[in-house]
Amino acid sequence: MSILMVNDRYDFNSFKETLGVTDGNLASHLKYLENKIYITYEKTFESRKPKTTYSATQEGKIAFKKHLKAIEELLN
């Protein structure tokens, strides 16, 4: 979510490279966030290759900010 808070869109391969995770691990995390309606996705083709791009929803942004606030409160 932190990546999507500072980027309007982020694609699957960029997530994988940035986070250093496997396809399956990333896919399951993204699916969880999608089921919570924290992210949306768009599938397109780029040079005949499929490309999936993700965006944070308004609900996802609110939930993430609440999460950060809870962490800050724990640390204080």
PDB file of C-alpha atoms in Angstrom:
ATOM      1  CA  MET A   1       0.000   0.000   0.000  1.00  0.00           C
ATOM      2  CA  SER A   2       2.826   2.411   0.736  1.00  0.00           C
ATOM      3  CA  ILE A   3       3.952   2.174  -2.892  1.00  0.00           C
ATOM      4  CA  LEU A   4       0.454   3.023  -4.081  1.00  0.00           C
ATOM      5  CA  MET A   5       0.211   5.938  -1.659  1.00  0.00           C
ATOM      6  CA  VAL A   6       3.021   7.731  -3.502  1.00  0.00           C
ATOM      7  CA  ASN A   7       2.312   6.445  -7.044  1.00  0.00           C
ATOM      8  CA  ASP A   8      -0.994   6.812  -8.879  1.00  0.00           C
ATOM      9  CA  ARG A   9      -0.443   3.460 -10.583  1.00  0.00           C
ATOM     10  CA  TYR A  10       2.081   0.660 -10.240  1.00  0.00           C
ATOM     11  CA  ASP A  11       2.398  -2.464 -12.359  1.00  0.00           C
ATOM     12  CA  PHE A  12       2.827  -6.062 -11.218  1.00  0.00           C
ATOM     13  CA  ASN A  13       6.403  -6.484 -12.460  1.00  0.00           C
ATOM     14  CA  SER A  14       7.516  -3.232 -10.838  1.00  0.00           C
ATOM     15  CA  PHE A  15       5.981  -4.379  -7.536  1.00  0.00           C
ATOM     16  CA  LYS A  16       7.787  -7.695  -7.862  1.00  0.00           C
ATOM     17  CA  GLU A  17      11.123  -6.042  -8.579  1.00  0.00           C
ATOM     18  CA  THR A  18      10.767  -3.379  -5.868  1.00  0.00           C
ATOM     19  CA  LEU A  19       9.629  -5.803  -3.165  1.00  0.00           C
ATOM     20  CA  GLY A  20      11.759  -8.786  -4.172  1.00  0.00           C
ATOM     21  CA  VAL A  21       8.924 -11.300  -3.829  1.00  0.00           C
ATOM     22  CA  THR A  22       7.688 -14.224  -5.909  1.00  0.00           C
ATOM     23  CA  ASP A  23       4.779 -14.005  -8.338  1.00  0.00           C
ATOM     24  CA  GLY A  24       2.597 -16.155  -6.091  1.00  0.00           C
ATOM     25  CA  ASN A  25       3.374 -14.242  -2.924  1.00  0.00           C
ATOM     26  CA  LEU A  26       2.706 -10.890  -4.572  1.00  0.00           C
ATOM     27  CA  ALA A  27      -0.456 -12.126  -6.274  1.00  0.00           C
ATOM     28  CA  SER A  28      -1.931 -13.365  -2.990  1.00  0.00           C
ATOM     29  CA  HIS A  29      -1.185 -10.068  -1.224  1.00  0.00           C
ATOM     30  CA  LEU A  30      -2.665  -8.044  -4.069  1.00  0.00           C
ATOM     31  CA  LYS A  31      -5.737 -10.287  -4.159  1.00  0.00           C
ATOM     32  CA  TYR A  32      -6.266  -9.720  -0.416  1.00  0.00           C
ATOM     33  CA  LEU A  33      -6.083  -5.934  -0.880  1.00  0.00           C
ATOM     34  CA  GLU A  34      -8.417  -6.192  -3.867  1.00  0.00           C
ATOM     35  CA  ASN A  35     -10.953  -8.217  -1.853  1.00  0.00           C
ATOM     36  CA  LYS A  36     -10.843  -5.541   0.872  1.00  0.00           C
ATOM     37  CA  ILE A  37     -11.529  -2.958  -1.873  1.00  0.00           C
ATOM     38  CA  TYR A  38      -8.277  -1.179  -0.988  1.00  0.00           C
ATOM     39  CA  ILE A  39      -6.944  -1.423  -4.551  1.00  0.00           C
ATOM     40  CA  THR A  40      -8.245  -1.728  -8.089  1.00  0.00           C
ATOM     41  CA  TYR A  41      -6.502  -3.077 -11.150  1.00  0.00           C
ATOM     42  CA  GLU A  42      -6.504  -2.579 -14.889  1.00  0.00           C
ATOM     43  CA  LYS A  43      -5.307  -5.129 -17.441  1.00  0.00           C
ATOM     44  CA  THR A  44      -3.852  -3.863 -20.703  1.00  0.00           C
ATOM     45  CA  PHE A  45      -1.392  -5.029 -23.327  1.00  0.00           C
ATOM     46  CA  GLU A  46       1.977  -3.439 -23.985  1.00  0.00           C
ATOM     47  CA  SER A  47       3.871  -4.729 -27.027  1.00  0.00           C
ATOM     48  CA  ARG A  48       1.553  -7.769 -27.063  1.00  0.00           C
ATOM     49  CA  LYS A  49       2.387  -8.588 -23.445  1.00  0.00           C
ATOM     50  CA  PRO A  50      -0.239  -8.408 -20.712  1.00  0.00           C
ATOM     51  CA  LYS A  51       0.308  -5.674 -18.141  1.00  0.00           C
ATOM     52  CA  THR A  52      -1.627  -5.367 -14.894  1.00  0.00           C
ATOM     53  CA  THR A  53      -1.563  -1.994 -13.200  1.00  0.00           C
ATOM     54  CA  TYR A  54      -2.831  -1.336  -9.665  1.00  0.00           C
ATOM     55  CA  SER A  55      -4.184   1.787  -7.964  1.00  0.00           C
ATOM     56  CA  ALA A  56      -5.206   2.529  -4.389  1.00  0.00           C
ATOM     57  CA  THR A  57      -8.898   3.243  -3.834  1.00  0.00           C
ATOM     58  CA  GLN A  58     -10.127   6.029  -1.591  1.00  0.00           C
ATOM     59  CA  GLU A  59     -11.075   3.368   0.979  1.00  0.00           C
ATOM     60  CA  GLY A  60      -7.578   1.918   0.760  1.00  0.00           C
ATOM     61  CA  LYS A  61      -5.940   5.299   1.286  1.00  0.00           C
ATOM     62  CA  ILE A  62      -8.107   5.981   4.343  1.00  0.00           C
ATOM     63  CA  ALA A  63      -7.394   2.528   5.795  1.00  0.00           C
ATOM     64  CA  PHE A  64      -3.655   2.938   5.233  1.00  0.00           C
ATOM     65  CA  LYS A  65      -3.609   6.343   6.951  1.00  0.00           C
ATOM     66  CA  LYS A  66      -5.499   4.838   9.911  1.00  0.00           C
ATOM     67  CA  HIS A  67      -2.939   2.017  10.029  1.00  0.00           C
ATOM     68  CA  LEU A  68      -0.040   4.481  10.101  1.00  0.00           C
ATOM     69  CA  LYS A  69      -1.749   6.521  12.831  1.00  0.00           C
ATOM     70  CA  ALA A  70      -2.209   3.364  14.944  1.00  0.00           C
ATOM     71  CA  ILE A  71       1.486   2.521  14.562  1.00  0.00           C
ATOM     72  CA  GLU A  72       2.471   6.072  15.547  1.00  0.00           C
ATOM     73  CA  GLU A  73       0.284   5.844  18.654  1.00  0.00           C
ATOM     74  CA  LEU A  74       1.923   2.568  19.628  1.00  0.00           C
ATOM     75  CA  LEU A  75       5.360   4.104  19.278  1.00  0.00           C
ATOM     76  CA  ASN A  76       4.481   7.134  21.381  1.00  0.00           C
TER      77      ASN A  76
END
